[in-house]
Amino acid sequence: MIRLNPNYDKLQSDYLFVEIARRVNKHLAGNSKRKLIKLGIGDVTKPLSATVIKAFHQGVDEQASKTTFKGYGPDQGYLFLRAAIAQADYHERGCDCIDASDIFISDGAKCDTSNFQELFASDIKVALPDPVYPVYADTNVMAGRTGFAQNGRYQGLIYLEGNESNGFVPSPGELVNNPAELVYLCFPNNPTGATANREQLGDWIQWALSQGAIILYDSAYEAFITDTNTPRSVYEIPGADKCAVEFRSFSKTAGFTGVRCAYTVVPGAIEINGIKLQNMWNRRHSTKFNGVSYPVQKAALAVYSAEGRREIKANIDSYLANARIILDAMNSLGYQYWGGVNSPYVWIKTNEDSWSTFDKILKGADVVITPGSGFGKMGQGYIRISAFNSAENVREALERIVDLLS
Ligand code: PLP
């Protein structure tokens, strides 16, 4: 009889969103009279902008004509999109170390952050933040780098603790007695909304260079950074092009969660034992992936037009205005919080079990939030409220929460 991959037995159940759905369904089956407002999931609610949708349509129309039809595109993505990304996201921000040849277009940062670990030996030491997006841990479990979980943590993974004293920005000092070879960082962070400043990122880059380690830097939420001093890219830090891979996505930046387009930057300057990491990723990408569709890449290109940039900024500003409503409500309740300024997420300290707060808000305010404990052990006692919804819904939800908790 065929045998299954035993590593999948080690995975903890997909508890968080399954359990949220179970509790929400139970609540809806009761006799709640008000509409349920969801501030739990991290999905955008605004449609694609006018300029993006126009380019998308044009791309589709081109597929209808013999003269403009396109079949398979380049594995790495069309040069028109890679060149626009290199110019707008890197050169305009002073990161001249990155060019179009370093950029790989894909259908999601989830896949890329999941798949990148394949390039490394199966027995490397991996460190990742807690709390954080759960995909980094689970994909290393699937690859056989961990043992079973004990007390919510996989044996063999190194957890970098985010807490109040470090502002949810762990430092490489935590790895002094437990060196890692691969480190995941995520800023602005999901779920805490914390951002790393130049000095903090500089420490990580110095550490990685001195250890010969690689940093996988997930900046899926960089477009929400409003503070001009906060780096939007890891390549704003000198030396990062020798030790860091950056993951970006059009999902939250431009509302592409249902359209699917993202990119990964693997600088040509990263070499391990004389082998270019970029060549390995190219081999992996072109073997296992056949490219993002032409109309989607045309739509993504429109994000960088003058009109596209204006429209996208307006959408992001409106989500950030929603975050402001959440922050004002937390101020009025006297709750301590993080994020919400350079991030669509607000991370709130509740001083009680995360699920108890979840239940209280669901039952008493008909609002769905996310319990912090679902993002790791360090999330216990916190909740995450997302700004992805209409201003009207966010206002109403927060009025209900303030009435309930004050
Ligand atoms: N990285 C982080 C930190 C996320 O929170 C998410 C989605 O929620 C992703 C990556 C996934 O992005 P994509 O939609 O490009 O797969």
Coordinates of C-alpha atoms and ligand atoms in Angstrom, one line a residue:
M1 CA 0.0 0.0 0.0
I2 CA 1.2 3.5 -0.8
R3 CA 2.5 5.5 2.2
L4 CA 1.6 9.1 2.8
N5 CA 3.9 11.9 3.7
P6 CA 4.3 11.4 7.5
N7 CA 5.1 15.1 8.1
Y8 CA 1.5 16.0 7.5
D9 CA 0.6 14.1 10.7
K10 CA 2.7 16.6 12.6
L11 CA 0.6 19.6 11.5
Q12 CA -1.5 21.2 14.1
S13 CA -5.2 21.4 13.0
D14 CA -6.2 24.4 10.9
Y15 CA -7.8 25.5 14.1
L16 CA -8.1 29.3 13.9
F17 CA -10.4 30.0 10.9
V18 CA -12.3 26.7 11.2
E19 CA -13.0 27.4 14.9
I20 CA -14.0 31.0 14.1
A21 CA -16.4 29.8 11.4
R22 CA -17.9 27.2 13.8
R23 CA -18.5 29.8 16.5
V24 CA -19.9 32.4 14.0
N25 CA -22.3 29.8 12.5
K26 CA -23.5 28.8 16.0
H27 CA -24.1 32.4 16.8
L28 CA -26.0 33.0 13.5
A29 CA -28.2 30.0 14.2
G30 CA -29.2 31.6 17.5
N31 CA -31.6 34.6 17.5
S32 CA -29.2 37.5 16.8
K33 CA -31.2 40.4 15.3
R34 CA -28.4 42.7 14.1
K35 CA -26.3 42.2 11.0
L36 CA -23.0 40.5 11.6
I37 CA -20.0 42.7 10.8
K38 CA -16.8 40.9 10.0
L39 CA -13.5 42.6 11.0
G40 CA -11.7 39.2 11.3
I41 CA -10.3 38.2 8.0
G42 CA -7.5 40.0 6.2
D43 CA -9.3 40.2 2.8
V44 CA -9.8 43.5 1.0
T45 CA -13.4 44.7 0.3
K46 CA -12.9 47.3 -2.3
P47 CA -13.1 46.4 -6.0
L48 CA -10.2 46.8 -8.5
S49 CA -9.6 50.4 -9.4
A50 CA -10.9 51.9 -12.7
T51 CA -7.5 52.1 -14.3
V52 CA -6.6 48.6 -13.3
I53 CA -9.9 47.1 -14.5
K54 CA -9.5 48.9 -17.8
A55 CA -6.1 47.4 -18.4
F56 CA -7.4 44.0 -17.3
H57 CA -10.1 44.2 -19.9
Q58 CA -7.7 45.3 -22.6
G59 CA -5.5 42.3 -21.8
V60 CA -8.5 40.0 -22.1
D61 CA -9.5 41.6 -25.5
E62 CA -5.9 41.1 -26.8
Q63 CA -6.4 37.4 -26.2
A64 CA -9.4 37.5 -28.5
S65 CA -7.4 38.5 -31.6
K66 CA -5.1 36.5 -33.7
T67 CA -2.5 39.3 -33.9
T68 CA -2.3 40.0 -30.2
F69 CA -3.0 36.6 -28.7
K70 CA -0.4 35.3 -26.2
G71 CA 0.2 31.8 -25.1
Y72 CA 2.7 30.8 -22.4
G73 CA 4.5 33.9 -21.2
P74 CA 8.0 34.1 -19.9
D75 CA 8.4 31.9 -16.7
Q76 CA 9.8 34.8 -14.8
G77 CA 7.0 37.2 -15.8
Y78 CA 6.7 39.7 -18.6
L79 CA 9.5 42.2 -18.7
F80 CA 7.1 45.1 -19.0
L81 CA 5.9 44.3 -15.4
R82 CA 9.3 43.4 -14.0
A83 CA 10.8 46.6 -15.3
A84 CA 7.9 48.8 -13.9
I85 CA 8.3 47.1 -10.5
A86 CA 12.1 47.6 -10.5
Q87 CA 11.6 51.3 -11.3
A88 CA 8.7 52.2 -9.1
D89 CA 9.2 49.9 -6.1
Y90 CA 13.0 50.0 -5.9
H91 CA 14.8 52.7 -8.0
E92 CA 12.4 55.4 -7.0
R93 CA 13.1 54.5 -3.4
G94 CA 16.8 54.5 -3.8
C95 CA 17.3 50.7 -4.0
D96 CA 19.5 50.7 -7.1
C97 CA 20.8 47.2 -6.2
I98 CA 17.6 45.6 -7.6
D99 CA 16.8 45.4 -11.3
A100 CA 14.2 43.6 -13.4
S101 CA 16.3 40.4 -13.7
D102 CA 16.0 40.0 -9.9
I103 CA 12.2 39.9 -9.9
F104 CA 10.0 36.9 -10.3
I105 CA 6.2 37.3 -10.9
S106 CA 4.0 34.8 -9.3
D107 CA 0.3 34.2 -8.3
G108 CA 0.8 34.9 -4.6
A109 CA 3.1 35.7 -1.8
K110 CA 1.5 32.8 0.1
C111 CA 2.9 30.4 -2.5
D112 CA 6.2 32.1 -2.7
T113 CA 6.8 32.3 1.1
S114 CA 5.7 28.7 1.3
N115 CA 7.9 27.4 -1.5
F116 CA 11.1 29.3 -1.0
Q117 CA 12.3 26.9 1.8
E118 CA 12.6 24.2 -0.8
L119 CA 15.9 25.7 -1.9
F120 CA 17.6 24.8 1.4
A121 CA 18.8 21.6 2.9
S122 CA 16.2 19.7 4.8
D123 CA 18.1 19.9 8.1
I124 CA 18.7 23.6 8.3
K125 CA 17.7 25.5 11.4
V126 CA 14.7 27.8 10.8
A127 CA 13.6 30.8 12.9
L128 CA 10.3 32.6 12.7
P129 CA 8.4 35.2 14.7
D130 CA 5.7 34.5 17.2
P131 CA 3.0 35.9 16.6
V132 CA 3.0 35.6 12.8
Y133 CA 1.2 34.5 9.6
P134 CA 1.0 30.7 10.2
V135 CA 2.2 29.7 6.7
Y136 CA 5.9 29.9 7.4
A137 CA 5.7 27.3 10.2
D138 CA 3.3 24.9 8.4
T139 CA 5.3 24.7 5.2
N140 CA 8.5 23.8 7.2
V141 CA 6.6 21.1 8.9
M142 CA 5.4 19.7 5.6
A143 CA 9.1 19.7 4.4
G144 CA 10.1 17.6 7.4
R145 CA 12.1 20.2 9.3
T146 CA 10.2 19.8 12.6
G147 CA 9.0 17.4 15.1
F148 CA 5.4 17.3 16.5
A149 CA 4.0 20.4 18.3
Q150 CA 4.2 20.6 22.1
N151 CA 2.4 23.3 23.9
G152 CA 1.5 24.9 20.6
R153 CA 5.1 25.0 19.2
Y154 CA 6.7 22.7 16.7
Q155 CA 9.8 21.0 18.0
G156 CA 12.9 22.0 16.1
L157 CA 11.7 25.5 15.0
I158 CA 13.1 28.5 16.7
Y159 CA 10.5 31.1 17.8
L160 CA 11.4 34.7 17.9
E161 CA 9.2 36.2 20.5
G162 CA 7.3 39.4 19.8
N163 CA 6.1 41.1 23.0
E164 CA 5.4 44.5 24.5
S165 CA 9.0 45.1 25.5
N166 CA 10.4 44.7 22.0
G167 CA 7.3 46.3 20.4
F168 CA 6.6 43.0 18.6
V169 CA 9.9 43.4 16.7
P170 CA 12.2 40.5 17.7
S171 CA 16.0 41.1 17.4
P172 CA 18.8 38.8 16.3
G173 CA 20.0 38.9 19.9
E174 CA 17.5 36.1 20.5
L175 CA 19.6 33.8 18.3
V176 CA 22.8 34.1 20.3
N177 CA 22.6 30.7 21.9
N178 CA 20.4 29.1 19.2
P179 CA 21.7 30.1 15.7
A180 CA 19.4 29.8 12.7
E181 CA 20.3 29.6 9.1
L182 CA 17.0 30.8 7.6
V183 CA 14.9 33.5 9.3
Y184 CA 11.4 34.7 8.3
L185 CA 10.6 38.3 9.1
C186 CA 7.3 40.0 8.3
F187 CA 6.9 43.8 8.4
P188 CA 4.4 45.4 8.6
N189 CA 3.6 42.4 10.6
N190 CA 0.5 40.3 10.3
P191 CA -1.1 40.2 12.9
T192 CA 0.5 42.9 15.1
G193 CA 0.9 45.7 12.5
A194 CA 4.4 46.4 14.0
T195 CA 7.0 47.8 11.6
A196 CA 10.8 47.5 11.9
N197 CA 12.8 50.7 11.7
R198 CA 16.1 51.1 9.8
E199 CA 18.2 50.3 12.9
Q200 CA 16.3 47.1 13.7
L201 CA 16.4 45.9 10.1
G202 CA 20.1 46.9 10.0
D203 CA 20.8 44.6 12.9
W204 CA 19.1 41.7 11.2
I205 CA 21.1 42.3 8.0
Q206 CA 24.4 42.6 9.9
W207 CA 23.5 39.4 11.7
A208 CA 22.7 37.5 8.5
L209 CA 25.8 38.6 6.8
S210 CA 28.0 37.6 9.7
Q211 CA 26.3 34.2 9.9
G212 CA 26.0 33.4 6.3
A213 CA 22.2 33.2 6.9
I214 CA 19.3 34.1 4.7
I215 CA 16.4 36.3 5.6
L216 CA 13.0 35.8 4.0
Y217 CA 11.4 39.2 4.3
D218 CA 7.6 39.3 3.7
S219 CA 6.5 42.8 3.0
A220 CA 3.0 42.0 1.7
Y221 CA 1.7 45.1 3.6
E222 CA 4.4 47.6 2.7
A223 CA 1.9 49.8 0.8
F224 CA 0.3 50.7 4.2
I225 CA 3.5 52.3 5.5
T226 CA 2.7 56.0 5.8
D227 CA 5.6 57.0 8.0
T228 CA 8.4 58.2 5.7
N229 CA 11.3 57.0 8.0
T230 CA 10.1 53.4 8.0
P231 CA 11.7 51.2 5.3
R232 CA 9.2 49.8 2.8
S233 CA 11.8 47.4 1.4
V234 CA 14.5 45.4 3.1
Y235 CA 16.8 46.6 0.3
E236 CA 16.8 50.1 1.8
I237 CA 19.3 48.6 4.2
P238 CA 22.9 48.3 2.9
G239 CA 24.0 44.7 2.4
A240 CA 20.4 43.3 2.2
D241 CA 21.0 42.4 -1.5
K242 CA 23.6 39.9 -0.3
C243 CA 21.4 38.1 2.3
A244 CA 17.7 38.8 1.9
V245 CA 14.8 37.7 -0.3
E246 CA 11.8 39.9 -0.4
F247 CA 8.2 38.9 -1.0
R248 CA 5.6 41.4 -2.2
S249 CA 2.0 41.1 -3.3
F250 CA -0.6 43.1 -5.3
S251 CA -3.2 41.5 -3.0
K252 CA -3.5 44.1 -0.2
T253 CA -1.7 46.8 -2.2
A254 CA -4.2 46.9 -5.1
G255 CA -7.0 44.6 -4.2
F256 CA -5.8 41.5 -6.1
T257 CA -6.7 38.9 -3.6
G258 CA -9.2 37.3 -6.0
V259 CA -7.1 38.1 -9.2
R260 CA -3.7 36.8 -7.9
C261 CA -0.5 38.5 -8.7
A262 CA 2.6 38.9 -6.5
Y263 CA 6.4 38.9 -6.9
T264 CA 9.6 37.8 -5.2
V265 CA 12.9 39.5 -5.4
V266 CA 15.9 37.3 -5.4
P267 CA 19.0 39.5 -5.8
G268 CA 21.7 38.2 -8.2
A269 CA 24.3 39.1 -5.5
I270 CA 23.2 36.3 -3.1
E271 CA 25.6 33.4 -3.5
I272 CA 25.9 30.3 -1.3
N273 CA 29.1 28.2 -1.9
G274 CA 29.5 29.9 -5.3
I275 CA 25.9 29.1 -6.3
K276 CA 23.6 32.0 -7.1
L277 CA 20.3 31.6 -5.2
Q278 CA 18.6 33.5 -8.0
N279 CA 19.6 30.7 -10.5
M280 CA 18.2 28.1 -8.1
W281 CA 14.9 30.0 -7.7
N282 CA 14.7 30.4 -11.5
R283 CA 15.1 26.7 -11.9
R284 CA 12.4 26.0 -9.3
H285 CA 10.0 28.6 -10.6
S286 CA 10.3 27.6 -14.2
T287 CA 10.0 23.9 -13.4
K288 CA 7.0 24.1 -11.2
F289 CA 5.2 27.3 -12.4
N290 CA 4.0 28.4 -15.8
G291 CA 3.4 32.1 -15.2
V292 CA 0.7 34.5 -14.3
S293 CA -1.9 35.2 -17.0
Y294 CA -1.2 38.0 -19.5
P295 CA -4.3 40.0 -18.6
V296 CA -3.5 39.9 -14.9
Q297 CA 0.1 41.1 -15.6
K298 CA -1.3 43.9 -17.7
A299 CA -3.7 44.8 -14.8
A300 CA -0.7 44.8 -12.4
L301 CA 1.2 47.1 -14.7
A302 CA -1.6 49.6 -14.5
V303 CA -1.0 49.8 -10.8
Y304 CA 2.2 51.8 -11.6
S305 CA 0.5 54.3 -14.0
A306 CA 0.0 57.8 -12.6
E307 CA -3.8 57.3 -12.4
G308 CA -3.3 53.8 -11.0
R309 CA -1.0 55.0 -8.3
R310 CA -3.5 57.7 -7.3
E311 CA -6.5 55.3 -7.2
I312 CA -4.6 52.7 -5.2
K313 CA -3.4 55.3 -2.7
A314 CA -6.9 56.5 -2.2
N315 CA -8.0 52.9 -1.4
I316 CA -5.2 52.4 1.0
D317 CA -5.9 55.7 2.7
S318 CA -9.5 54.7 3.2
Y319 CA -8.5 51.4 4.9
L320 CA -6.1 53.4 7.0
A321 CA -8.9 55.9 7.9
N322 CA -10.9 52.8 9.1
A323 CA -7.9 51.8 11.2
R324 CA -8.0 55.3 12.7
I325 CA -11.7 54.6 13.7
I326 CA -10.5 51.5 15.5
L327 CA -7.6 53.3 17.2
D328 CA -10.0 56.1 18.4
A329 CA -12.3 53.5 19.8
M330 CA -9.5 51.8 21.7
N331 CA -8.3 55.1 23.0
S332 CA -11.8 55.8 24.4
L333 CA -11.8 52.4 26.0
G334 CA -8.3 52.9 27.4
Y335 CA -7.0 49.7 25.8
Q336 CA -3.4 49.3 24.8
Y337 CA -2.8 48.6 21.1
W338 CA -0.2 48.4 18.4
G339 CA -0.4 48.8 14.6
G340 CA -3.1 50.6 12.7
V341 CA -0.9 53.4 11.5
N342 CA 1.3 51.7 9.0
S343 CA -0.9 48.7 8.8
P344 CA -4.5 47.6 8.2
Y345 CA -4.4 45.6 11.4
V346 CA -4.8 46.8 15.0
W347 CA -3.4 44.5 17.7
I348 CA -5.1 45.0 21.0
K349 CA -4.3 43.8 24.5
T350 CA -7.4 42.5 26.3
N351 CA -6.0 41.2 29.5
E352 CA -8.0 38.0 29.2
D353 CA -8.0 34.8 27.1
S354 CA -8.2 35.7 23.4
W355 CA -11.1 33.4 22.7
S356 CA -13.1 34.8 25.7
T357 CA -12.8 38.3 24.1
F358 CA -13.8 36.8 20.7
D359 CA -16.9 35.2 22.2
K360 CA -17.8 38.4 24.2
I361 CA -17.6 40.6 21.1
L362 CA -19.4 38.1 18.9
K363 CA -22.3 37.6 21.3
G364 CA -22.5 41.1 22.6
A365 CA -21.7 43.2 19.5
D366 CA -22.4 40.9 16.6
V367 CA -18.8 41.6 15.4
V368 CA -16.2 39.0 14.3
I369 CA -12.6 39.8 15.2
T370 CA -9.6 37.4 15.3
P371 CA -8.2 35.9 18.6
G372 CA -4.5 36.6 18.9
S373 CA -3.7 33.2 20.2
G374 CA -4.4 31.8 16.7
F375 CA -1.2 33.5 15.5
G376 CA 1.1 31.8 18.1
K377 CA 1.6 31.4 21.7
M378 CA 2.7 35.0 22.2
G379 CA -0.7 36.2 20.8
Q380 CA -2.6 34.9 23.9
G381 CA -4.3 37.8 25.6
Y382 CA -4.5 39.9 22.4
I383 CA -7.0 40.3 19.6
R384 CA -6.6 41.5 16.0
I385 CA -9.1 43.9 14.4
S386 CA -8.9 44.3 10.7
A387 CA -9.6 47.6 8.9
F388 CA -10.7 45.8 5.7
N389 CA -14.4 46.7 5.5
S390 CA -16.5 49.7 4.6
A391 CA -16.1 52.9 6.7
E392 CA -19.8 52.5 7.6
N393 CA -19.4 49.0 8.9
V394 CA -16.2 49.7 10.8
R395 CA -17.8 52.7 12.5
E396 CA -20.9 50.7 13.4
A397 CA -18.8 47.8 14.6
L398 CA -16.6 49.9 16.8
E399 CA -19.6 51.8 18.3
R400 CA -21.1 48.5 19.3
I401 CA -17.8 47.3 20.7
V402 CA -17.3 50.5 22.7
D403 CA -20.9 50.3 24.1
L404 CA -20.3 46.7 25.0
L405 CA -16.9 47.1 26.7
S406 CA -17.2 50.5 28.3
Ligands
PLP1 N1 2.0 37.3 3.6 C1 1.3 37.8 4.6 C2 1.9 38.3 5.8 C3 -0.1 37.8 4.6 O1 -0.9 38.2 5.6 C4 -0.8 37.3 3.4 C5 -2.2 37.2 3.3 O2 -3.0 37.4 4.1 C6 0.0 36.8 2.4 C7 1.4 36.9 2.5 C8 -0.6 36.2 1.1 O3 -0.6 37.1 0.0 P1 -1.1 36.6 -1.4 O4 -2.5 37.0 -1.5 O5 -0.2 37.3 -2.3 O6 -0.9 35.1 -1.5

